[in-house]
Amino acid sequence: MPAETLEFKAELKQLLRLITHSLYSDREIFLRELISNASDAVNKVRFDALANADKLEGNTDWKIKIAPDKEAKTLTISDNGIGMTRQEVIDHLGTVAQSGTRAFLEAAKASAQGAGPGLIGQFGVGFYSAFMVADTVTVVTRGPGTPADGTKWVSDGQGAFTVEAVEKPGRGTDVILHLKEDAAEFLDPWKLRSLVRKFSDFIEHPVVMDEVTEKDGEKTTTEETLNSRKAVWLRNKAEVKPDEYAEFYKQISHDSDPPLTTIHYAAEGNTEFKVLCFVPAKKPFSFDWEEPKAGLRLYVQRVLIMERCEEVLPFYLRFVKGVVDSADLPLNVSREILQQNPILTTIQKSVVKNVLDALAGMKNVEFEKYREFYAGLGPVLKEGLTRDFMNREKIADLLLFESANTPAGQLTTLAEYVEKMPEGQTDIFYLIGEDVEPLRRSPYLEAFRAKGQDVLLLSDPIDEFALPQLGEYKGKKLHAADRGAAPTADDIPADVKEQFAPLVAAFKATLPETADVRLTKRLTESAAVLVAEEHGTSAHMERLMERMGRGEGKGKRVLELNPDHPAVQAARELHSKSADDPRVAVYARLFHEQAVIAEGSKVADPTALAARVNELIARDAAR
């Protein structure tokens, strides 16, 4: 098949332009990315061979080879991994779908100047980092079980690439970098050794380079292994330095920052396994766009069996990265066997306990670091309230909240809330909305403030689902401040109810969209408020469901009136003098519409609301 020239997709052109012209500092990370890709390719063919040994083709001398050629000014990184077919080369090296390029570009623009190179691996575009040091990149590859013909891919990173068939006798991939004039340092064996030890020392496969020695006029070539290949998780914790942990974390997570905390331990007894996992310091750039996956790398006696084993880490802890190595699982373990294996249940319980304990320790000892972590990943942690019933209270202890009684920006915990509850308060109150600042001014808080009671203010979309699942904390029930009869309300005197009964009946007749109209002691400053019944759907939940395309129309809520408010009293007086006065219906509408606005919803007819307000202004001005 003749050579074929194809165009890069538009976003990929932007990426290559950015890499070539802007992300120029710290460009040595290209070697880390290419070695990491080669290691993944070897792991892939080893795993596939567990079910199909023919894929090995007798080629099991696993290694990644670096070959600098000073005369040709090329640097080649080779592996005997899974390789690629012609179509896979086109799909993986020429299109956006496989690379996360668009998200990378957005994050690079949003990041600080010079922070870009650290994002490259995180966004799955590590291969393209080669263009930071190379004018042209050539890839020669062949997959397992294919004819001797391989595929050659060549590009200068300017917008197009060529693909053609070539002869390649062995399975695997060669990435050949034709280095730029100012990148000659990467042909220096000493430089390459130092970079491998810096970035890839923990790669489990040997990273090798030919070393030429001369003795008595004779040259001898031997293969030198550049990486120590010491699996960090198998070493004694006391022997591992913090920077070694940090580099291993960056290698497996592609995060550019060191982790918040490291969890490293060995479990012994009936079930033996080793765990090394990391909690990120903050939410990674790629977290919101990448496909959400949970799980740790699963090794069986140092052989990688699964890249993401969901059975050892629940979904709500998907931000945790790391490895678990079991000596008790078989090497040919399948996903079906994993789902039924009690060893995995034991490992998961152990990992979850240690992660939650580590987070609790961080919260108690280094609160500011924990707070930065929580700002980005707290909503994900809250998912555990709906999924992990066994650890629900442990998760609840990790949650941070703003509240009505805390200054803006300060955070409290459920334990602190309970400790500060005034005598006589039996429930924990919370209020949910889109943003905390409007919640601080909400009329729902008025009666609670009057009694010195605090209300937790929540603004994460998950809160509507998670907090009700928690139900109670330390024997205290959680109660939404905008649902049901006000738990802080005093009984309204019978004579007051009697005085307002005709007005309440008139408002009910005027407002069929309400479930009820009643008096309340929930309010001290506002005239009216809308509340959901105890087990009804709140306005905020309705808005969330509508955004998700699952809205089923607005439910009916209760309009509560403050009998002590001058406006409500004026409406009562008007109705008592003339029950047929058309202004009574106008006032009913205005009380309802102001309550709709106060709850954060939109009024059904803003034009009609404006007309009613203008009519009042004109009438008042004419007096």
Coordinates of C-alpha atoms in Angstrom, one line a residue:
M1 CA 0.0 0.0 0.0
P2 CA 1.5 3.4 -1.0
A3 CA 2.1 6.2 1.5
E4 CA -1.0 8.1 2.5
T5 CA -1.0 11.7 3.7
L6 CA -3.7 12.7 6.2
E7 CA -4.5 15.9 8.0
F8 CA -4.5 16.3 11.8
K9 CA -7.8 17.4 13.3
A10 CA -8.2 21.1 14.0
E11 CA -7.8 20.9 17.8
L12 CA -4.7 18.7 17.4
K13 CA -3.1 21.3 15.2
Q14 CA -3.7 23.8 18.0
L15 CA -2.1 21.4 20.5
L16 CA 1.0 20.9 18.4
R17 CA 1.4 24.6 17.8
L18 CA 1.1 25.2 21.6
I19 CA 3.6 22.4 22.4
T20 CA 6.1 23.6 19.7
H21 CA 6.0 27.3 20.4
S22 CA 4.7 27.8 24.0
L23 CA 5.3 24.8 26.2
Y24 CA 9.1 25.0 25.9
S25 CA 10.4 25.0 29.4
D26 CA 10.9 21.7 31.3
R27 CA 10.8 19.9 28.0
E28 CA 12.8 16.9 29.3
I29 CA 9.5 15.4 30.4
F30 CA 9.1 14.1 26.9
L31 CA 11.3 11.1 27.8
R32 CA 9.1 10.3 30.8
E33 CA 6.0 10.3 28.6
L34 CA 7.4 8.1 25.9
I35 CA 8.9 5.6 28.4
S36 CA 5.5 5.5 30.2
N37 CA 3.7 4.8 26.9
A38 CA 6.2 2.0 26.1
S39 CA 5.7 0.5 29.6
D40 CA 1.9 0.5 29.1
A41 CA 2.3 -1.2 25.7
V42 CA 4.4 -4.0 27.3
N43 CA 1.8 -4.4 30.2
K44 CA -1.0 -4.6 27.6
V45 CA 0.5 -7.5 25.6
R46 CA 1.5 -9.3 28.8
F47 CA -2.1 -9.1 30.1
D48 CA -3.6 -10.1 26.7
A49 CA -1.3 -13.1 26.6
L50 CA -2.8 -14.5 29.8
A51 CA -5.8 -15.5 27.7
N52 CA -3.9 -15.8 24.3
A53 CA -0.3 -16.9 24.6
D54 CA 0.1 -16.8 20.8
K55 CA 0.3 -13.0 21.1
L56 CA 3.8 -13.4 22.7
E57 CA 5.3 -14.9 19.6
G58 CA 8.2 -16.1 21.7
N59 CA 9.2 -12.5 22.3
T60 CA 9.2 -12.2 26.1
D61 CA 12.4 -10.4 26.8
W62 CA 10.5 -7.4 28.1
K63 CA 12.4 -4.1 27.8
I64 CA 12.3 -0.5 26.7
K65 CA 15.4 0.5 24.8
I66 CA 16.8 4.0 24.3
A67 CA 19.1 4.5 21.4
P68 CA 20.8 7.9 20.8
D69 CA 22.6 8.4 17.5
K70 CA 24.8 11.5 17.5
E71 CA 25.6 11.2 13.8
A72 CA 22.0 11.0 12.6
K73 CA 20.9 13.3 15.4
T74 CA 18.1 10.9 16.3
L75 CA 16.9 9.4 19.6
T76 CA 14.9 6.2 19.4
I77 CA 12.7 4.7 22.1
S78 CA 11.7 1.1 21.4
D79 CA 9.5 -1.5 23.1
N80 CA 8.3 -5.0 22.4
G81 CA 4.8 -4.3 23.6
I82 CA 1.4 -4.5 22.0
G83 CA 2.2 -2.4 18.9
M84 CA -0.5 -1.0 16.6
T85 CA -2.2 -1.8 13.4
R86 CA -2.4 0.7 10.5
Q87 CA -5.9 1.9 11.6
E88 CA -4.9 2.1 15.2
V89 CA -2.0 4.3 14.2
I90 CA -4.4 6.7 12.4
D91 CA -6.9 6.6 15.2
H92 CA -4.4 7.1 18.1
L93 CA -1.9 9.5 16.5
G94 CA -4.0 11.6 14.3
T95 CA -7.4 12.4 15.9
V96 CA -8.7 14.2 18.9
A97 CA -11.0 11.4 20.1
Q98 CA -8.2 9.5 21.7
S99 CA -6.2 12.3 23.1
G100 CA -8.3 14.7 25.3
T101 CA -6.8 17.5 23.3
R102 CA -9.6 20.0 23.6
A103 CA -9.6 19.7 27.4
F104 CA -5.9 20.0 27.5
L105 CA -6.0 23.3 25.5
E106 CA -8.6 24.7 27.8
A107 CA -6.7 23.8 30.9
A108 CA -3.4 25.1 29.4
K109 CA -5.0 28.4 28.7
A110 CA -6.4 28.6 32.2
S111 CA -3.2 27.5 34.0
A112 CA -0.5 29.8 35.1
Q113 CA 2.3 30.7 32.7
G114 CA 4.8 27.9 32.5
A115 CA 2.5 25.3 34.1
G116 CA 1.6 23.7 30.8
P117 CA 4.2 21.0 30.5
G118 CA 3.0 19.4 33.8
L119 CA -0.4 18.9 32.2
I120 CA 0.8 17.0 29.2
G121 CA 0.7 13.4 30.6
Q122 CA -2.4 14.2 32.7
F123 CA -4.5 14.9 29.6
G124 CA -3.4 11.8 27.6
V125 CA -1.4 13.7 25.1
G126 CA 2.0 12.6 26.2
F127 CA 3.1 11.3 22.8
Y128 CA 2.9 14.8 21.3
S129 CA 5.5 16.1 23.9
A130 CA 8.0 14.6 21.5
F131 CA 7.5 17.7 19.3
M132 CA 9.0 19.8 22.0
V133 CA 12.4 18.4 21.1
A134 CA 12.0 17.0 17.6
D135 CA 11.5 18.6 14.2
T136 CA 10.1 15.3 12.9
V137 CA 8.8 12.2 14.6
T138 CA 8.7 8.7 13.0
V139 CA 6.8 5.8 14.5
V140 CA 7.4 2.3 13.2
T141 CA 5.0 -0.3 14.8
R142 CA 3.5 -3.8 14.4
G143 CA 0.9 -5.5 16.4
P144 CA 0.8 -9.1 17.6
G145 CA -0.4 -11.8 15.2
T146 CA -0.1 -9.6 12.1
P147 CA 2.1 -10.1 9.0
A148 CA 5.7 -9.0 9.0
D149 CA 4.6 -5.7 7.4
G150 CA 4.3 -3.0 10.0
T151 CA 3.2 0.6 9.7
K152 CA 5.3 3.7 9.5
W153 CA 3.9 7.1 10.7
V154 CA 5.8 10.3 10.0
S155 CA 5.0 13.9 10.9
D156 CA 6.7 17.3 11.4
G157 CA 3.9 18.4 13.7
Q158 CA 2.8 21.1 11.3
G159 CA -0.6 19.8 10.4
A160 CA -0.3 16.6 8.5
F161 CA 1.2 13.1 8.7
T162 CA 2.0 10.2 6.4
V163 CA 1.2 6.5 6.9
E164 CA 2.7 3.7 4.9
A165 CA 3.5 0.0 5.1
V166 CA 7.0 -1.0 6.0
E167 CA 8.8 -4.2 6.9
K168 CA 9.1 -4.8 10.7
P169 CA 10.0 -8.3 11.8
G170 CA 9.1 -8.0 15.5
R171 CA 6.1 -7.0 17.5
G172 CA 6.3 -3.6 19.2
T173 CA 6.9 0.1 18.5
D174 CA 9.9 2.3 17.7
V175 CA 9.5 6.1 18.2
I176 CA 12.3 7.9 16.4
L177 CA 12.9 11.6 17.2
H178 CA 14.8 13.7 14.7
L179 CA 16.0 16.2 17.3
K180 CA 16.1 20.0 16.9
E181 CA 19.4 21.7 16.9
D182 CA 18.9 23.0 20.4
A183 CA 18.0 19.6 21.7
A184 CA 21.4 17.9 21.2
E185 CA 21.8 17.4 25.0
F186 CA 19.3 14.5 24.7
L187 CA 21.9 12.5 22.8
D188 CA 24.2 12.6 25.7
P189 CA 24.2 9.1 27.5
W190 CA 24.8 10.8 30.8
K191 CA 21.8 13.1 30.4
L192 CA 19.6 10.2 29.4
R193 CA 20.7 8.1 32.4
S194 CA 19.9 11.0 34.8
L195 CA 16.5 11.6 33.2
V196 CA 15.5 7.9 33.4
R197 CA 16.5 7.8 37.1
K198 CA 14.7 11.0 37.8
F199 CA 11.4 10.1 36.1
S200 CA 11.2 6.4 35.3
D201 CA 13.3 4.6 38.0
F202 CA 10.2 2.7 39.2
I203 CA 9.1 1.4 35.8
E204 CA 8.9 -2.4 36.3
H205 CA 10.4 -3.2 32.9
P206 CA 14.1 -2.6 32.3
V207 CA 14.9 0.6 30.5
V208 CA 18.1 -0.2 28.7
M209 CA 20.8 1.6 26.6
D210 CA 23.8 0.2 24.7
E211 CA 27.1 1.0 26.4
V212 CA 30.3 0.8 24.3
T213 CA 33.5 0.1 26.1
E214 CA 37.0 -0.2 24.6
K215 CA 39.8 -2.3 25.9
D216 CA 43.0 -3.1 24.1
G217 CA 41.7 -1.6 20.9
E218 CA 38.6 -3.7 20.9
K219 CA 35.1 -2.3 21.3
T220 CA 32.5 -4.2 23.3
T221 CA 28.8 -3.3 23.4
T222 CA 26.7 -4.3 26.4
E223 CA 23.2 -3.4 27.4
E224 CA 23.1 -1.2 30.5
T225 CA 19.9 -1.1 32.6
L226 CA 19.2 2.5 33.6
N227 CA 16.4 2.1 36.1
S228 CA 16.5 0.4 39.4
R229 CA 13.1 -1.5 38.8
K230 CA 12.5 -1.6 42.5
A231 CA 8.7 -1.6 42.9
V232 CA 8.2 1.1 45.5
W233 CA 5.2 -0.7 47.1
L234 CA 7.3 -3.8 47.8
R235 CA 10.0 -1.8 49.7
N236 CA 9.9 -1.1 53.4
K237 CA 8.2 2.2 54.1
A238 CA 11.2 3.4 56.1
E239 CA 13.4 3.0 53.1
V240 CA 11.4 5.2 50.7
K241 CA 12.2 8.9 50.5
P242 CA 9.4 11.5 50.1
D243 CA 10.6 12.5 46.6
E244 CA 10.5 8.9 45.5
Y245 CA 6.9 8.6 46.6
A246 CA 6.1 11.9 44.8
E247 CA 7.8 10.8 41.6
F248 CA 6.0 7.4 41.6
Y249 CA 2.7 9.2 42.2
K250 CA 3.3 11.6 39.3
Q251 CA 4.2 8.6 37.1
I252 CA 0.9 6.7 37.7
S253 CA -1.4 9.7 38.0
H254 CA 0.1 12.2 35.6
D255 CA -0.5 14.9 38.2
S256 CA 2.1 17.6 38.2
D257 CA 1.8 18.3 41.9
P258 CA 3.0 16.0 44.8
P259 CA 0.2 14.2 46.6
L260 CA -1.6 15.4 49.7
T261 CA -0.8 12.3 51.6
T262 CA 0.7 8.8 51.0
I263 CA -0.7 5.6 52.3
H264 CA 1.8 2.7 52.3
Y265 CA 1.4 -0.5 54.3
A266 CA 1.6 -4.3 54.1
A267 CA -1.2 -6.5 55.4
E268 CA -0.3 -9.9 56.8
G269 CA -2.3 -12.8 58.2
N270 CA -4.8 -15.0 56.4
T271 CA -4.7 -12.6 53.4
E272 CA -1.4 -10.9 52.5
F273 CA -1.2 -7.9 50.2
K274 CA 0.7 -4.6 49.9
V275 CA -0.9 -1.2 49.3
L276 CA 0.6 2.0 48.1
C277 CA -1.9 4.8 47.3
F278 CA -2.0 8.5 47.2
V279 CA -4.6 11.2 47.8
P280 CA -4.2 14.3 45.4
A281 CA -3.5 17.7 47.0
K282 CA -6.3 19.2 44.9
K283 CA -8.6 18.2 42.1
P284 CA -6.6 17.4 39.0
F285 CA -7.3 19.5 35.8
S286 CA -8.5 16.4 34.0
F287 CA -10.8 15.2 36.7
D288 CA -14.0 16.7 35.4
W289 CA -13.7 15.8 31.7
E290 CA -12.1 12.3 31.8
E291 CA -14.2 9.2 31.9
P292 CA -14.9 8.6 35.6
K293 CA -13.2 5.4 36.7
A294 CA -12.4 4.1 40.1
G295 CA -9.9 1.5 41.3
L296 CA -6.2 0.9 42.0
R297 CA -3.7 -0.9 39.8
L298 CA -4.0 -4.6 40.7
Y299 CA -0.7 -6.6 40.7
V300 CA -0.3 -10.2 41.5
Q301 CA 3.3 -10.9 42.5
R302 CA 4.4 -7.8 40.6
V303 CA 2.6 -8.7 37.4
L304 CA 0.1 -6.0 36.4
I305 CA -3.3 -7.8 36.1
M306 CA -5.6 -4.8 35.8
E307 CA -5.1 -1.1 35.3
R308 CA -8.1 -0.1 37.3
C309 CA -9.6 -2.7 39.7
E310 CA -12.9 -1.3 40.8
E311 CA -13.3 -4.1 43.4
V312 CA -10.6 -2.7 45.6
L313 CA -11.7 0.9 45.7
P314 CA -15.3 2.3 45.7
F315 CA -16.4 4.8 43.1
Y316 CA -16.6 7.8 45.5
L317 CA -12.9 7.4 46.2
R318 CA -12.0 7.5 42.5
F319 CA -9.6 10.4 43.1
V320 CA -7.2 8.0 45.0
K321 CA -4.4 6.6 42.8
G322 CA -2.1 3.7 43.6
V323 CA -1.4 0.0 43.5
V324 CA -2.3 -3.1 45.4
D325 CA -0.2 -6.3 45.1
S326 CA -1.7 -9.6 46.3
A327 CA 0.2 -12.8 46.7
D328 CA -3.0 -14.8 47.1
L329 CA -4.7 -14.2 43.7
P330 CA -3.9 -16.4 40.7
L331 CA -2.0 -14.8 37.7
N332 CA -4.8 -15.7 35.3
V333 CA -7.5 -14.1 37.3
S334 CA -10.5 -12.9 35.3
R335 CA -12.9 -10.0 35.9
E336 CA -15.7 -12.5 36.6
I337 CA -13.5 -14.3 39.2
L338 CA -12.6 -10.9 40.8
Q339 CA -16.2 -10.0 41.3
Q340 CA -16.7 -13.1 43.4
N341 CA -13.4 -13.3 45.2
P342 CA -13.6 -12.7 49.0
I343 CA -9.9 -11.6 49.0
L344 CA -10.9 -8.5 47.0
T345 CA -13.6 -7.7 49.6
T346 CA -11.0 -7.9 52.4
I347 CA -8.6 -5.7 50.5
Q348 CA -11.3 -3.1 49.8
K349 CA -12.3 -2.8 53.4
S350 CA -8.7 -2.3 54.4
V351 CA -8.0 0.3 51.7
V352 CA -11.2 2.3 52.4
K353 CA -10.4 2.3 56.2
N354 CA -6.9 3.5 55.6
V355 CA -7.9 6.2 53.1
L356 CA -10.6 7.6 55.4
D357 CA -8.3 7.5 58.4
A358 CA -5.6 9.3 56.5
L359 CA -8.1 12.0 55.4
A360 CA -9.3 12.4 59.0
G361 CA -5.7 12.7 60.2
M362 CA -5.0 15.4 57.6
K363 CA -8.2 17.3 58.5
N364 CA -7.3 17.3 62.2
V365 CA -3.6 18.1 61.9
E366 CA -3.1 20.1 58.6
F367 CA -6.5 21.7 58.1
E368 CA -5.5 24.2 55.5
K369 CA -4.1 21.5 53.2
Y370 CA -7.2 19.4 53.8
R371 CA -9.4 22.4 53.0
E372 CA -7.7 22.9 49.6
F373 CA -8.2 19.2 48.8
Y374 CA -11.9 19.4 50.0
A375 CA -12.6 22.5 47.9
G376 CA -12.2 20.5 44.8
L377 CA -13.0 16.9 45.8
G378 CA -15.4 17.3 48.7
P379 CA -18.4 16.8 46.5
V380 CA -17.0 13.5 45.2
L381 CA -16.4 12.4 48.8
K382 CA -20.0 13.2 49.7
E383 CA -21.1 10.5 47.2
G384 CA -20.0 8.0 49.8
L385 CA -23.0 9.0 51.9
T386 CA -25.3 7.4 49.2
R387 CA -23.0 4.4 48.5
D388 CA -21.0 3.3 51.5
F389 CA -23.5 2.7 54.4
M390 CA -20.8 1.0 56.5
N391 CA -18.6 4.1 56.6
R392 CA -21.3 6.8 56.4
E393 CA -20.4 8.4 59.8
K394 CA -16.7 8.3 59.0
I395 CA -17.4 10.2 55.8
A396 CA -19.8 12.6 57.6
D397 CA -16.9 13.5 59.9
L398 CA -14.8 14.5 56.9
L399 CA -17.4 17.0 55.6
L400 CA -16.9 20.7 55.8
F401 CA -19.7 23.3 55.7
E402 CA -20.3 27.0 55.7
S403 CA -23.1 28.0 58.0
A404 CA -25.4 30.9 58.9
N405 CA -23.5 31.6 62.1
T406 CA -19.9 31.3 60.7
P407 CA -18.2 34.2 58.9
A408 CA -18.2 34.0 55.1
G409 CA -15.3 31.7 54.0
Q410 CA -14.9 29.9 57.3
L411 CA -15.9 26.3 57.5
T412 CA -17.3 24.1 60.3
T413 CA -17.9 20.4 60.7
L414 CA -20.9 18.4 61.9
A415 CA -19.1 17.6 65.1
E416 CA -18.6 21.4 65.8
Y417 CA -22.2 22.1 64.9
V418 CA -23.5 19.6 67.4
E419 CA -21.1 20.9 70.1
K420 CA -22.4 24.4 69.6
M421 CA -26.1 23.6 69.5
P422 CA -28.1 25.6 72.1
E423 CA -30.0 23.9 74.8
G424 CA -33.3 22.5 73.6
Q425 CA -32.3 22.1 69.9
T426 CA -32.7 18.5 68.8
D427 CA -32.1 18.6 65.1
I428 CA -29.3 19.6 62.7
F429 CA -30.7 22.1 60.2
Y430 CA -29.5 22.7 56.7
L431 CA -30.4 24.8 53.6
I432 CA -29.5 23.9 50.0
G433 CA -29.2 26.3 47.1
E434 CA -27.0 27.2 44.1
D435 CA -24.8 29.6 46.0
V436 CA -24.0 30.2 49.6
E437 CA -24.2 34.0 49.6
P438 CA -27.8 34.2 48.6
L439 CA -28.6 31.5 51.2
R440 CA -27.1 33.7 53.9
R441 CA -29.9 36.3 53.1
S442 CA -32.6 33.7 52.8
P443 CA -35.9 34.3 54.7
Y444 CA -35.8 30.6 55.7
L445 CA -33.1 31.5 58.3
E446 CA -35.0 34.2 60.1
A447 CA -36.6 32.2 62.9
F448 CA -33.4 30.1 63.4
R449 CA -31.4 33.3 63.9
A450 CA -34.0 34.6 66.3
K451 CA -33.5 31.5 68.5
G452 CA -29.6 31.4 68.1
Q453 CA -29.7 28.2 66.1
D454 CA -27.3 27.6 63.3
V455 CA -28.1 26.3 59.8
L456 CA -25.6 24.6 57.5
L457 CA -25.5 26.2 54.0
L458 CA -24.9 23.8 51.1
S459 CA -24.3 24.6 47.5
D460 CA -23.0 21.4 45.9
P461 CA -25.5 19.7 43.5
I462 CA -24.8 16.3 45.2
D463 CA -26.1 17.8 48.5
E464 CA -29.8 17.3 47.6
F465 CA -29.1 13.5 47.2
A466 CA -26.4 13.0 49.9
L467 CA -27.7 14.8 53.0
P468 CA -31.0 13.0 53.1
Q469 CA -29.2 9.7 52.8
L470 CA -27.1 10.6 55.9
G471 CA -30.4 11.0 57.8
E472 CA -28.8 11.7 61.2
Y473 CA -25.5 12.3 62.9
K474 CA -24.6 11.4 66.5
G475 CA -28.3 10.8 67.2
K476 CA -29.3 14.2 65.8
K477 CA -31.7 14.1 62.8
L478 CA -30.9 16.3 59.8
H479 CA -33.8 18.6 58.9
A480 CA -34.1 20.8 55.8
A481 CA -34.9 24.4 56.8
D482 CA -37.2 24.9 53.8
R483 CA -39.4 21.8 54.3
G484 CA -42.3 21.0 56.6
A485 CA -43.6 23.0 59.4
A486 CA -40.9 25.2 61.0
P487 CA -39.3 23.1 63.7
T488 CA -38.5 26.3 65.6
A489 CA -42.0 27.8 65.4
D490 CA -44.1 28.5 68.4
D491 CA -47.8 27.8 68.3
I492 CA -49.7 30.6 66.7
P493 CA -52.4 31.8 69.1
A494 CA -55.9 30.7 68.3
D495 CA -57.2 34.3 68.1
V496 CA -54.5 35.2 65.5
K497 CA -55.5 32.2 63.4
E498 CA -59.1 33.3 63.7
Q499 CA -58.4 36.9 62.6
F500 CA -56.4 35.8 59.5
A501 CA -58.6 32.8 58.5
P502 CA -60.7 34.8 56.0
L503 CA -57.6 36.2 54.3
V504 CA -55.9 32.8 54.2
A505 CA -59.0 31.3 52.6
A506 CA -59.1 34.1 50.0
F507 CA -55.4 33.5 49.2
K508 CA -56.0 29.8 48.8
A509 CA -58.8 30.4 46.3
T510 CA -56.6 32.9 44.4
L511 CA -53.5 30.6 44.3
P512 CA -54.5 27.2 43.1
E513 CA -50.8 26.4 42.3
T514 CA -50.0 26.2 46.0
A515 CA -50.6 23.1 48.1
D516 CA -51.8 25.2 51.0
V517 CA -51.7 28.7 52.6
R518 CA -51.0 29.0 56.3
L519 CA -49.6 31.3 59.0
T520 CA -46.1 30.7 60.3
K521 CA -43.6 31.8 62.9
R522 CA -40.8 30.8 60.6
L523 CA -40.3 34.4 59.5
T524 CA -39.3 37.5 61.6
E525 CA -38.5 40.0 58.8
S526 CA -40.1 38.7 55.6
A527 CA -43.7 38.7 54.7
A528 CA -44.0 35.3 53.0
V529 CA -42.1 32.2 52.0
L530 CA -42.7 29.0 50.1
V531 CA -41.9 25.6 51.7
A532 CA -42.2 22.1 50.6
E533 CA -44.0 19.5 52.7
E534 CA -41.9 17.4 54.9
H535 CA -41.3 14.7 52.3
G536 CA -42.0 16.9 49.2
T537 CA -39.6 18.0 46.5
S538 CA -37.8 21.3 47.2
A539 CA -37.5 24.1 44.7
H540 CA -33.8 23.5 44.4
M541 CA -34.2 19.8 43.7
E542 CA -36.8 20.7 41.0
R543 CA -34.3 23.1 39.3
L544 CA -31.6 20.4 39.4
M545 CA -33.9 17.8 37.8
E546 CA -34.9 20.2 35.1
R547 CA -31.3 20.9 34.2
M548 CA -30.7 17.1 34.0
G549 CA -33.7 16.8 31.6
R550 CA -35.7 15.0 34.1
G551 CA -38.0 17.8 35.2
E552 CA -41.7 16.7 35.6
G553 CA -43.1 20.2 36.2
K554 CA -43.2 22.2 39.4
G555 CA -44.8 20.6 42.4
K556 CA -47.1 22.5 44.7
R557 CA -45.6 24.1 47.8
V558 CA -47.1 25.8 50.8
L559 CA -47.2 29.6 51.0
E560 CA -46.5 30.6 54.6
L561 CA -47.5 34.1 55.7
N562 CA -45.9 36.1 58.6
P563 CA -48.9 37.5 60.6
D564 CA -46.6 40.0 62.3
H565 CA -45.5 41.6 59.1
P566 CA -47.1 45.0 58.3
A567 CA -47.8 44.1 54.7
V568 CA -49.7 40.9 55.7
Q569 CA -51.6 42.8 58.3
A570 CA -52.5 45.5 55.8
A571 CA -53.8 42.8 53.4
R572 CA -55.9 41.4 56.3
E573 CA -57.4 44.8 57.0
L574 CA -58.2 45.4 53.4
H575 CA -59.9 42.0 53.1
S576 CA -61.9 42.6 56.3
K577 CA -63.2 45.9 55.0
S578 CA -64.0 44.6 51.5
A579 CA -63.6 40.9 50.7
D580 CA -64.4 41.6 47.1
D581 CA -61.7 44.3 46.6
P582 CA -59.7 43.2 43.5
R583 CA -56.5 44.3 45.3
V584 CA -56.7 41.3 47.6
A585 CA -56.0 39.0 44.6
V586 CA -53.2 41.3 43.4
Y587 CA -51.6 41.1 46.9
A588 CA -52.0 37.4 47.0
R589 CA -50.1 37.1 43.7
L590 CA -47.4 39.5 44.9
F591 CA -46.8 37.6 48.2
H592 CA -46.5 34.4 46.2
E593 CA -44.2 35.9 43.6
Q594 CA -41.8 37.4 46.1
A595 CA -41.7 34.0 47.8
V596 CA -40.8 32.4 44.5
I597 CA -38.0 34.8 44.0
A598 CA -36.7 34.3 47.5
E599 CA -36.5 30.6 47.0
G600 CA -34.3 31.1 44.0
S601 CA -36.8 30.2 41.3
K602 CA -38.2 32.3 38.4
V603 CA -41.7 33.7 38.4
A604 CA -44.0 32.3 35.8
D605 CA -44.9 35.7 34.3
P606 CA -42.3 38.4 35.0
T607 CA -44.3 40.9 32.8
A608 CA -47.4 40.5 35.0
L609 CA -45.3 40.9 38.1
A610 CA -43.8 44.2 36.8
A611 CA -47.3 45.5 36.0
R612 CA -48.5 44.7 39.5
V613 CA -45.6 46.5 41.1
N614 CA -46.0 49.5 38.8
E615 CA -49.7 49.7 39.6
L616 CA -48.8 49.9 43.3
I617 CA -46.1 52.6 42.7
A618 CA -48.6 54.7 40.7
R619 CA -51.3 54.3 43.3
D620 CA -49.0 55.2 46.2
A621 CA -47.6 58.3 44.3
A622 CA -51.1 59.5 43.6
R623 CA -52.0 59.7 47.2

